[in-house]
Coordinates of C-alpha atoms and ligand atoms in Angstrom, one line a residue:
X684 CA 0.0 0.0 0.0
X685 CA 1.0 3.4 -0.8
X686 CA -0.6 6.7 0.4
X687 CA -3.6 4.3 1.0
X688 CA -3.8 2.4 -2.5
X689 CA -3.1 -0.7 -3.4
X690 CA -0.4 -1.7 -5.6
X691 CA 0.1 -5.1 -7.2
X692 CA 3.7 -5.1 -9.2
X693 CA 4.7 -7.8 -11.8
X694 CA 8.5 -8.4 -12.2
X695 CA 9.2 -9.6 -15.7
X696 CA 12.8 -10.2 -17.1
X697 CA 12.8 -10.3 -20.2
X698 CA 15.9 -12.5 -20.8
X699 CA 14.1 -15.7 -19.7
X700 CA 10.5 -15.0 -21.7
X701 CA 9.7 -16.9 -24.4
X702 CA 7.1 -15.6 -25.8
X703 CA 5.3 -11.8 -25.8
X704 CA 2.5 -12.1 -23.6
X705 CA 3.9 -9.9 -20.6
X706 CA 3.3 -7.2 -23.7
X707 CA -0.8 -7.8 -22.6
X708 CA 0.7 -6.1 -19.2
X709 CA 0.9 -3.1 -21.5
X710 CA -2.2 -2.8 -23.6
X711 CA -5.1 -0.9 -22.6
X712 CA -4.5 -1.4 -18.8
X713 CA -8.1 -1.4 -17.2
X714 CA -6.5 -0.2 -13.8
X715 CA -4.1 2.9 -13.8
X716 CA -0.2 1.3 -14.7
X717 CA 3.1 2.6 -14.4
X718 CA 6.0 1.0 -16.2
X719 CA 9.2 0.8 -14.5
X720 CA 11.9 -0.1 -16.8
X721 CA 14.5 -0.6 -14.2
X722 CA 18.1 -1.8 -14.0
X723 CA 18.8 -0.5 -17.5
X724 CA 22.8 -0.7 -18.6
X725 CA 23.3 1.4 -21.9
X726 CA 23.1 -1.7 -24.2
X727 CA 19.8 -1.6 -23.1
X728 CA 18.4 1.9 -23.5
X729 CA 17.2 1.7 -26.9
X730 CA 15.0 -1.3 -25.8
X731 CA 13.9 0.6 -22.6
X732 CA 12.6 3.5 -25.1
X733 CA 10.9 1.0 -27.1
X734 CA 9.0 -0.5 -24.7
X735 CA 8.0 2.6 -23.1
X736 CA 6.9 3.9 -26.8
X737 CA 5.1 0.9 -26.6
X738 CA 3.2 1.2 -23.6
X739 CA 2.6 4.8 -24.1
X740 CA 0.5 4.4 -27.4
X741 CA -1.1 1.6 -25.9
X742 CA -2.6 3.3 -23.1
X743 CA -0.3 2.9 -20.4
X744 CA -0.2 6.6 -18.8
X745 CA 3.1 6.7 -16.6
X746 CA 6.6 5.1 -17.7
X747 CA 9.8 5.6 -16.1
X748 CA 13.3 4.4 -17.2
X749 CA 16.2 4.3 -14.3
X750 CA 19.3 2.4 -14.3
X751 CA 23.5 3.3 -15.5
X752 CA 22.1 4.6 -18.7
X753 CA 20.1 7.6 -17.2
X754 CA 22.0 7.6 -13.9
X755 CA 25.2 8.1 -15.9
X756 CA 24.4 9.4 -19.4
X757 CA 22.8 13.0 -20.6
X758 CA 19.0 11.6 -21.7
X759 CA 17.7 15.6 -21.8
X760 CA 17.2 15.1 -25.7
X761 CA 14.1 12.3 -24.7
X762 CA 12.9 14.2 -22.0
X763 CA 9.6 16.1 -22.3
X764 CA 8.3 13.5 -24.3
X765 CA 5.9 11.7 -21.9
X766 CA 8.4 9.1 -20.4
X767 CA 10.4 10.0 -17.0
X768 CA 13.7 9.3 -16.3
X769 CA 15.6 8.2 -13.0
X770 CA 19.0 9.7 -12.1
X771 CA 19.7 7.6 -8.9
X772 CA 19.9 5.0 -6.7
X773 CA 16.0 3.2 -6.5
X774 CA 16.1 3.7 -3.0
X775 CA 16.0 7.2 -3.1
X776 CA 13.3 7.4 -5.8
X777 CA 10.7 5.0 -5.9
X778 CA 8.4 6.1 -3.2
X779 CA 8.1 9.4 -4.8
X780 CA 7.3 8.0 -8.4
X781 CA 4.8 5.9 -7.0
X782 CA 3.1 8.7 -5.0
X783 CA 3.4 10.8 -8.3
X784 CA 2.1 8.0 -9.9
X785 CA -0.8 8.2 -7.8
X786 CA -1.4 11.4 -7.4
X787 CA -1.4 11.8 -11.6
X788 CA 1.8 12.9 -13.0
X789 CA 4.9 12.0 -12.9
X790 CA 7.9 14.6 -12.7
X791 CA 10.1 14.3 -15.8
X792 CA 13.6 13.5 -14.0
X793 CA 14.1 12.2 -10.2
X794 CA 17.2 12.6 -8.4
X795 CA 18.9 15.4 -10.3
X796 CA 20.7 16.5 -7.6
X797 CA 22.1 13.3 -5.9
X798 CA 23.0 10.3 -7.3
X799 CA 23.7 8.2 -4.3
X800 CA 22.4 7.8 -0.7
X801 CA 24.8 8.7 2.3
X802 CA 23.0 5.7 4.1
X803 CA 22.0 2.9 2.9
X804 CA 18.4 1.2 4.3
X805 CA 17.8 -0.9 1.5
X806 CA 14.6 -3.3 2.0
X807 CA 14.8 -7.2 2.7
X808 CA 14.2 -8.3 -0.7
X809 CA 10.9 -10.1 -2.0
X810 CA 12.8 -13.6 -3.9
X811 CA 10.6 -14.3 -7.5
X812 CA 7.5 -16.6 -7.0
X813 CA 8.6 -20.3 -7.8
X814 CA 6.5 -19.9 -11.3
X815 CA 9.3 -17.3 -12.0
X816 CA 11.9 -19.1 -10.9
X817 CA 11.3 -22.0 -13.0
X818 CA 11.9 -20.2 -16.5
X819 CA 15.8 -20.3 -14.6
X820 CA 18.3 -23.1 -15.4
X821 CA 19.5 -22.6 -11.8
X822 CA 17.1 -20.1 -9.5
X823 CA 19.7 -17.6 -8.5
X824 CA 19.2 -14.0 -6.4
X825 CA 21.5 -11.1 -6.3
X826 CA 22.2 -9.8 -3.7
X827 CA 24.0 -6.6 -2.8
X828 CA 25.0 -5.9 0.9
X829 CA 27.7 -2.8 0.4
X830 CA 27.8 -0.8 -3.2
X831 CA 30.9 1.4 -4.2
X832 CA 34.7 1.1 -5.1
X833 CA 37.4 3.1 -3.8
X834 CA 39.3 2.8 -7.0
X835 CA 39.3 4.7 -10.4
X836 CA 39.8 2.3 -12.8
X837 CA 38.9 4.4 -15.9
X838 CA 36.6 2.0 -18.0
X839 CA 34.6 1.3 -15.0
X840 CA 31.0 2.2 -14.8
X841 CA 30.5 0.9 -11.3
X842 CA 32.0 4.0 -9.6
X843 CA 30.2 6.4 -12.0
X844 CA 26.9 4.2 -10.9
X845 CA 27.5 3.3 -7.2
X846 CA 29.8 6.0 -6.7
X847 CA 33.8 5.2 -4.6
X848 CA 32.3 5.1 -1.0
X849 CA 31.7 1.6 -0.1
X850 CA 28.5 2.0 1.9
X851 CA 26.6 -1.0 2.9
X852 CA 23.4 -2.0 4.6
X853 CA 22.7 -3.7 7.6
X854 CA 23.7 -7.2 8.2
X855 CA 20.5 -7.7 9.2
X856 CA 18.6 -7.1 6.3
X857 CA 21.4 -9.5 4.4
X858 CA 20.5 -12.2 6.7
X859 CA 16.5 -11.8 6.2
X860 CA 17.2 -11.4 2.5
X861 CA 19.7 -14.7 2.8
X862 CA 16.5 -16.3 4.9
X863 CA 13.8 -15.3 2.6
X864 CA 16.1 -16.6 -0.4
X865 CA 16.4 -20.1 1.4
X866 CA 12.8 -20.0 2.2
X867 CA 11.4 -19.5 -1.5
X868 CA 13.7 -22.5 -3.2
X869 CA 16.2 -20.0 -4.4
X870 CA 19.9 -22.6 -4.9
X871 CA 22.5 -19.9 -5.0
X872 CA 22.9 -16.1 -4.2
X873 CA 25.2 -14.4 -6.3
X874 CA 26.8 -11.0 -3.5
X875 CA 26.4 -8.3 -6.4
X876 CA 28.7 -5.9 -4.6
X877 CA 31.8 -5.3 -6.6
X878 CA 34.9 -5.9 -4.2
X879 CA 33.3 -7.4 -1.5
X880 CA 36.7 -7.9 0.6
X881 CA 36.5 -4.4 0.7
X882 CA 33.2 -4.9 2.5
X883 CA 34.2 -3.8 6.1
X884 CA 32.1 -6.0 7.5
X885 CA 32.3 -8.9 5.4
X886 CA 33.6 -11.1 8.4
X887 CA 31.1 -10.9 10.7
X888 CA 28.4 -11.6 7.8
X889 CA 30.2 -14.9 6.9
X890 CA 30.3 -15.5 10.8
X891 CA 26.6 -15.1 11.2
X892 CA 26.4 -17.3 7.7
X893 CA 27.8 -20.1 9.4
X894 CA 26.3 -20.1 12.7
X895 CA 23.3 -19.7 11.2
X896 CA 23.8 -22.3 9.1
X897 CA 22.6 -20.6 6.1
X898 CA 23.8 -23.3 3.6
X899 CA 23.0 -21.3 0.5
X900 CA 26.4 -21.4 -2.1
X901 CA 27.2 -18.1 -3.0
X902 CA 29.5 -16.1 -5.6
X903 CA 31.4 -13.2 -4.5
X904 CA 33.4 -10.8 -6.8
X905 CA 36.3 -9.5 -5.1
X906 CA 39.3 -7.2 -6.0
X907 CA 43.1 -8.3 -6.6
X908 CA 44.1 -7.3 -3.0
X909 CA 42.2 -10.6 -1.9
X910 CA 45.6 -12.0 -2.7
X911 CA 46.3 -10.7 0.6
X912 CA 43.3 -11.6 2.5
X913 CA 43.4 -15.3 3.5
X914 CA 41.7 -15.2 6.5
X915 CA 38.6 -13.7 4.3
X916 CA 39.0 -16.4 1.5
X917 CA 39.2 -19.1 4.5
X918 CA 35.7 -17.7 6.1
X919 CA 34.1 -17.3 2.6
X920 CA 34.9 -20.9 1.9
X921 CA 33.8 -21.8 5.3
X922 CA 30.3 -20.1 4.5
X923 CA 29.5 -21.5 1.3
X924 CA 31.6 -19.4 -1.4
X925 CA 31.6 -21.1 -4.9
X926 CA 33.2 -19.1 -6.8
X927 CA 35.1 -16.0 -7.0
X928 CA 35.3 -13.5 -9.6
X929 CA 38.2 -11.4 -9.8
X930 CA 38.4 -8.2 -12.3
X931 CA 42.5 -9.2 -13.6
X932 CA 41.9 -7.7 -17.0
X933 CA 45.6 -8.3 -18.3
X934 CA 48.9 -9.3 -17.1
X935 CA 51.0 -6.3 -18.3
X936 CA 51.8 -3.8 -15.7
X937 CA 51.4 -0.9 -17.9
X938 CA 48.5 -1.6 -19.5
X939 CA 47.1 -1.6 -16.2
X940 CA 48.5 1.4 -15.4
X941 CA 47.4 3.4 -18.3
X942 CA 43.7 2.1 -17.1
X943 CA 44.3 3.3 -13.8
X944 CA 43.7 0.1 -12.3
X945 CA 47.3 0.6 -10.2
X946 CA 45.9 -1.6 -7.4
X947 CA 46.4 -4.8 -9.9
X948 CA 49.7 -6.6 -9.6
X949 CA 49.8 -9.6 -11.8
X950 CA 52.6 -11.2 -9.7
X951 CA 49.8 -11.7 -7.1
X952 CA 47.6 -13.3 -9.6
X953 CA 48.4 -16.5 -9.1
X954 CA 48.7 -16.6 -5.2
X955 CA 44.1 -15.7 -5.2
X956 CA 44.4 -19.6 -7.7
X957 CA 46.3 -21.1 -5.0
X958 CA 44.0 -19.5 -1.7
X959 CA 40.8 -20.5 -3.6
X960 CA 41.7 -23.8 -4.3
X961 CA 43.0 -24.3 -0.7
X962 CA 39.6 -23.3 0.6
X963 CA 37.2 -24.4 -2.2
X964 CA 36.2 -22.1 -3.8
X965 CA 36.8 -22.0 -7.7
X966 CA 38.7 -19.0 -8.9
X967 CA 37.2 -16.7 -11.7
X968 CA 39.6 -14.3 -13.7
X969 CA 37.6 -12.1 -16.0
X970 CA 39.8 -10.7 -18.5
X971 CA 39.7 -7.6 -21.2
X972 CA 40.7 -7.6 -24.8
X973 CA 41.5 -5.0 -26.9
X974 CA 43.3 -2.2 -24.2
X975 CA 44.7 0.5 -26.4
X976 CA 48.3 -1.1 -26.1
X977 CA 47.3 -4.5 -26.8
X978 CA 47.9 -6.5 -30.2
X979 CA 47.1 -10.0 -30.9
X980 CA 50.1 -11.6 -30.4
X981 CA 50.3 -10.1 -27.0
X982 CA 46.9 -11.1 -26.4
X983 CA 47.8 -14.8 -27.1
X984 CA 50.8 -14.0 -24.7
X985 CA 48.2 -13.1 -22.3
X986 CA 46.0 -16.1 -22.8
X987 CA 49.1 -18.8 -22.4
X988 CA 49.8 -16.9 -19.3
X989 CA 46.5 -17.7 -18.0
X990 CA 46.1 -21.3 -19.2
X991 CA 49.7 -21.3 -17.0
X992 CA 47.9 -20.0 -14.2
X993 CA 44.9 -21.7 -14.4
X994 CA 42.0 -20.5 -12.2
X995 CA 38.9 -22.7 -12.8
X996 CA 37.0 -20.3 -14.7
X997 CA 37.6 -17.4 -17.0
X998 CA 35.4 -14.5 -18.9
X999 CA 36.7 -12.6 -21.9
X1000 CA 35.7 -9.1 -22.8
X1001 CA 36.3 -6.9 -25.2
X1002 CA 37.2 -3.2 -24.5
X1003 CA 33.7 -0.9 -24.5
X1004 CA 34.1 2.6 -23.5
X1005 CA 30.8 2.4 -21.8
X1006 CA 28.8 5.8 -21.8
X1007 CA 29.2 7.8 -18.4
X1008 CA 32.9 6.7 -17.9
X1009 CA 36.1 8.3 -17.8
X1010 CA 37.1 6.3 -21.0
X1011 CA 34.0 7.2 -23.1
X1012 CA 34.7 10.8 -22.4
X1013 CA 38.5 10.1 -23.5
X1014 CA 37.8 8.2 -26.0
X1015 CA 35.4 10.4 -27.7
X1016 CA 36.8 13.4 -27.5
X1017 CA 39.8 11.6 -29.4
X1018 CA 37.5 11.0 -32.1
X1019 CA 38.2 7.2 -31.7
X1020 CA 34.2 6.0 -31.3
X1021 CA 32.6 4.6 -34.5
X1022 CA 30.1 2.5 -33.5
X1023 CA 26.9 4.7 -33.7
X1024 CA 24.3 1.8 -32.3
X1025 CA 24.4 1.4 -28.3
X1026 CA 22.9 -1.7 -28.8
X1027 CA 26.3 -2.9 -29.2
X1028 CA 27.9 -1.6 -26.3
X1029 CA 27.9 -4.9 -24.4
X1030 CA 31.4 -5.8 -24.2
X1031 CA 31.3 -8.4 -27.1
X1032 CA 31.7 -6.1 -30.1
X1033 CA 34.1 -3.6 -31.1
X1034 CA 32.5 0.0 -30.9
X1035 CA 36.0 2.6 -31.5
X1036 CA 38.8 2.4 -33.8
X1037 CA 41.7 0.1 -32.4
X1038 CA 45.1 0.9 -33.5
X1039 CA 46.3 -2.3 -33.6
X1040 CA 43.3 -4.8 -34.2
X1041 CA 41.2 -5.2 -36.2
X1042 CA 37.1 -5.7 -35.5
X1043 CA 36.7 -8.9 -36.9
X1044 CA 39.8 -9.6 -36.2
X1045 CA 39.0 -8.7 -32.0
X1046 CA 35.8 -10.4 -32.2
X1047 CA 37.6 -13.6 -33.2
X1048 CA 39.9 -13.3 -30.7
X1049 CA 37.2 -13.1 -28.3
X1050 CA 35.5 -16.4 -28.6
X1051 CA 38.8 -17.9 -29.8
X1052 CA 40.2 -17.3 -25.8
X1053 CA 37.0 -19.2 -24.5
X1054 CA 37.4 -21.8 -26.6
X1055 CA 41.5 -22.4 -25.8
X1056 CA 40.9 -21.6 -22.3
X1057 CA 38.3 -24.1 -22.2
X1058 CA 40.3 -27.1 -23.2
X1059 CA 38.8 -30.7 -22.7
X1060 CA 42.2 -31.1 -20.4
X1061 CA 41.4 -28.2 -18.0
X1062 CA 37.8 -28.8 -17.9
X1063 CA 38.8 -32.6 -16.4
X1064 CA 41.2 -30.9 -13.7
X1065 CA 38.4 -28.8 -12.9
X1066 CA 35.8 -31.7 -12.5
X1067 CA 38.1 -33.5 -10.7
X1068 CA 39.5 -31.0 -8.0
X1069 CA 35.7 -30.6 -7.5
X1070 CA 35.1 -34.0 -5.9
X1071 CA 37.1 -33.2 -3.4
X1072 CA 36.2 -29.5 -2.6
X1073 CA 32.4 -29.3 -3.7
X1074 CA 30.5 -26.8 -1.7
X1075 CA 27.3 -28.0 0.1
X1076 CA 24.4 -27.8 -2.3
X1077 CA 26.2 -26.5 -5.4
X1078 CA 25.9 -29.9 -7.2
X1079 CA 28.5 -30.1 -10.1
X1080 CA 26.6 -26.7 -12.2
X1081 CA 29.3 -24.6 -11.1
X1082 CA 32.2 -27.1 -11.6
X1083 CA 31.3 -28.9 -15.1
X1084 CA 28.1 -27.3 -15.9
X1085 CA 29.6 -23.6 -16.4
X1086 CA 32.6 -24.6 -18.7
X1087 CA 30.8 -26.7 -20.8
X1088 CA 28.0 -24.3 -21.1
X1089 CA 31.2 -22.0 -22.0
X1090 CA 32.6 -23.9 -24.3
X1091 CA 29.0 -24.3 -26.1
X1092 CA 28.2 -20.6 -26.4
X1093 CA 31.6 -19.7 -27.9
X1094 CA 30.9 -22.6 -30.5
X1095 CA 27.9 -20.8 -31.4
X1096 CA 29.9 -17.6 -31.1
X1097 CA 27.6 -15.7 -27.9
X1098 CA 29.1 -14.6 -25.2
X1099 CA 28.7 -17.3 -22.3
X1100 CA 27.7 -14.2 -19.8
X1101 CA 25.2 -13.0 -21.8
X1102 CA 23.4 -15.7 -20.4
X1103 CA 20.4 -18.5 -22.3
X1104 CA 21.1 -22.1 -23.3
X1105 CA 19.0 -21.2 -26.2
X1106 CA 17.5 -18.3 -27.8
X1107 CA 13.9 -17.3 -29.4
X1108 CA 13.5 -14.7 -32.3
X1109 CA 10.0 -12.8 -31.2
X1110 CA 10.7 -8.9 -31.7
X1111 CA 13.5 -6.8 -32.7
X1112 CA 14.3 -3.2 -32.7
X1113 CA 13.8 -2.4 -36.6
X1114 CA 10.2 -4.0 -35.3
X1115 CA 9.7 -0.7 -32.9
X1116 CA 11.3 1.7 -35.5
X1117 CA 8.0 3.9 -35.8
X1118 CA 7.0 3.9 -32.6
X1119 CA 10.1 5.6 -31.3
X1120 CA 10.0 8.1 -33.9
X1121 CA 6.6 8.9 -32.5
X1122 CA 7.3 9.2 -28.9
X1123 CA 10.7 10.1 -29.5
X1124 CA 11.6 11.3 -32.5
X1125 CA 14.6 9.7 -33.2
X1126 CA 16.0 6.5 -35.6
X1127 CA 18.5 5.4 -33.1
X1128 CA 19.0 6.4 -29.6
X1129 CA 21.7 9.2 -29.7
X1130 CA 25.3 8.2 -28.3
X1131 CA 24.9 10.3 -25.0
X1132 CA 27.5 12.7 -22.9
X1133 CA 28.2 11.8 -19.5
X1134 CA 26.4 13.0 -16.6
X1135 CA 28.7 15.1 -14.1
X1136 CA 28.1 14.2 -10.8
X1137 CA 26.3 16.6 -8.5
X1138 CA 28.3 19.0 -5.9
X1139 CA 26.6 16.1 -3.1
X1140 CA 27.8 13.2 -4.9
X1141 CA 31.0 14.5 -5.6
X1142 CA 31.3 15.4 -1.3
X1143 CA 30.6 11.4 -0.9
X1144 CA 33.5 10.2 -3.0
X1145 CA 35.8 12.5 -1.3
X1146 CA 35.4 10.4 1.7
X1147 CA 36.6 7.2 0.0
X1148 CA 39.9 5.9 0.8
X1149 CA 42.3 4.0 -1.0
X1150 CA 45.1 1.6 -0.5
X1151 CA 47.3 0.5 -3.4
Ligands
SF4_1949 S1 38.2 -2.3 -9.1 FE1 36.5 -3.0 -10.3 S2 34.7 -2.0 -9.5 FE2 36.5 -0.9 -8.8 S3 36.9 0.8 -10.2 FE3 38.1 -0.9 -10.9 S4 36.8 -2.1 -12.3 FE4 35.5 -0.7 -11.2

């Protein structure tokens, strides 16, 4: 209930429908609707404006679109046009859109003048009904107990999204999420927060984890300096940790260095390999193609480095200056973007003018790293070492399941993270191409500017701290 009405919400992800019929949602509502198109990255955007053309010729009176895109990115060009737009952190937001909602009319931008909330009192969440959670090969919930990086690693969105104060909620509301998760059938948890060993108070959640008994495997994404953290990597194994995924991106120093991601080391790479598989937990390196400095052979250098190293799993990207970061600013200013369509800014295609590489070339290289990395040899090491070190409940999904799901999506040449064992051709954006012209008035969605960040935004990451 809000301001004394009722509201009854339906989650939809689009990713796992198979058919249109959540579309009905949108046509001629017989009860006042507001569509929240939420969550939405900048690969996304153009789909978020079609759907809320959509809606909005089909009788649906109040849309609003939130997410990195508009957080991050200049969307004044589509304002005025009928469809609202979200500028921060739900949390600070969403009770006034609905009461707007209510009352009539929606304002045309929320949370223009902060992006991100000094505290943090996010809710317990609500896990999907079990009829939701069966269109999932496994049913997994994100949760995020502490958002924000201290670091300034210059292709990074997360700091331009969740800004470089680590601020977290209370452990309490992790644990009734955690609960709640367990409750509603949900097998594994993935901890959305981006390093979460720098999570001050990461210990005493895995303590409470395993005194509670929790039992739920979990995924945690942690920074470099984990190398350094054994006690952590201990407890998170201890609590039901899976997997780790580690941001390495490359193994040359000055690559790194030229991203500003100064806190990497790759001599320490190789010591987070040896601390996971001591405490059972499989190590995930995620990796970046196509840096500025890199050509192919040294990005065959890089791969043989890895295969040397071998963590258990390992995700390939290509280099996207995503809108609303330091490097898309660079970058564009430099006259280096080509790629007009932000459709294709998912990390998969090559969207600027590499000096060394070419696209095709790059794109090759992407899928051709999956497939070496993912060699029949490492995929029986990693089945094996899992026998021994399984975590409760996990099954084998994580340890044979994943990298031969891998393998099979580079074969078919999609990226393995973009998630679907299969996919359905229902509607496409050429499909939508009049109605944004309508609404909007535009072909494409524009390549945006970046957002600066607000005078009280910019106050909260002056309080971040940093150790290299
Ligand atoms: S360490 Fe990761 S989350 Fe932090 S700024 Fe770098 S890429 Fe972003």
């Amino acid at each position: 209930m809000v301001d004394g009405v009722r509201i009854e919400t339906y989650a939809i992800d689009e990713y796992v429908q198979t058919d249109l019929r959540y579309l009905d949602l949108l046509r001629n509502p017989d009860t006042p609707t507001l569509l929240a198109l939420v969550g939405v990255q900048s690969h996304q955007f153009q789909r978020s404006l079609d759907l809320a053309a959509f809606a909005k010729t089909n009788g649906v009176r109040h849309c609003v679109i939130g997410g990195p895109h508009p957080m991050t990115c200049d969307t004044a060009e589509l304002q005025n046009r009928g469809v609202s737009f979200a500028l921060a952190e739900a949390e600070m937001v969403w009770l006034p859109i609905l009461q707007d909602a209510i009352r009539g009319d929606l304002l045309q931008v929320y949370g223009r003048d902060q992006r991100w909330a000094g505290q943090l009192e996010s809710p317990v969440l609500v896990p999907p009904s079990s009829r939701d959670l069966r269109r999932y090969v496994v049913p997994m919930l994100g949760i995020y107990p502490a958002r924000g990086c201290p670091f300034t690693c210059n292709f990074c969105s997360v700091i331009k999204i969740a800004g470089r104060q680590i601020r977290s909620q209370s452990i309490e509301t992790t644990m009734a999420s955690l609960r709640a998760a367990k409750a509603a059938g949900i097998r594994m948890v993935m901890f959305t927060s981006d390093n979460f060993n720098k999570y001050s108070e990461a210990r005493e959640l895995m303590e409470q984890m395993i005194a509670e008994r929790i039992q739920i495997p979990f995924f945690v994404q942690c920074d470099t300096q984990v190398a350094k953290q054994e006690d952590l990597v201990e407890l998170l194994g201890k609590a039901g940790c899976f997997e780790m995924f580690v941001g390495v991106e490359s193994f040359r120093r000055e690559t790194l260095l030229a991203a500003h991601k100064a806190q990497n080391h790759p001599g320490t790479y190789g010591e987070i390999v040896r601390l996971c598989r001591k405490h059972g937990i499989v190590s995930h390196f995620s990796n970046i193609i196509g840096f500025p400095d890199d050509t192919a052979k040294g990005i065959r250098e890089h791969l043989d480095v890895l295969r040397g190293m071998s963590p258990g799993v390992a995700s390939f990207y290509i280099l996207t200056p995503i809108p609303g970061t330091q490097q898309y600013d660079e970058f564009r200013s430099a006259g280096w973007i080509t790629e007009p369509n932000l459709d294709r800014y998912d990390a998969t295609t090559t969207t600027w003018r590499h000096p060394n590489i070419g696209s095709a070339e790059l794109r090759e290289m992407l899928f051709s790293c999956y497939r070496q990395f993912y060699s029949g040899a490492h995929m029986l090491k990693t089945a094996i070492q899992s026998i021994r070190h399984r975590q409760v409940g996990t099954g084998f999904l994580p340890y044979l399941g994943h990298p031969l799901f891998t393998r099979f999506a580079a074969w078919q040449k999609m990226h393995p993270m973009s998630g679907g064992v299969s996919r359905v051709h229902r509607d496409a954006s050429p499909d939508y191409r009049e109605l944004r012209r309508k609404v909007f008035g535009i072909d494409l969605a524009p390549l945006p500017k970046s957002l600066e960040l607000s005078k009280a935004d910019l106050e909260l990451n002056r309080k971040a701290k940093i150790a290299i």
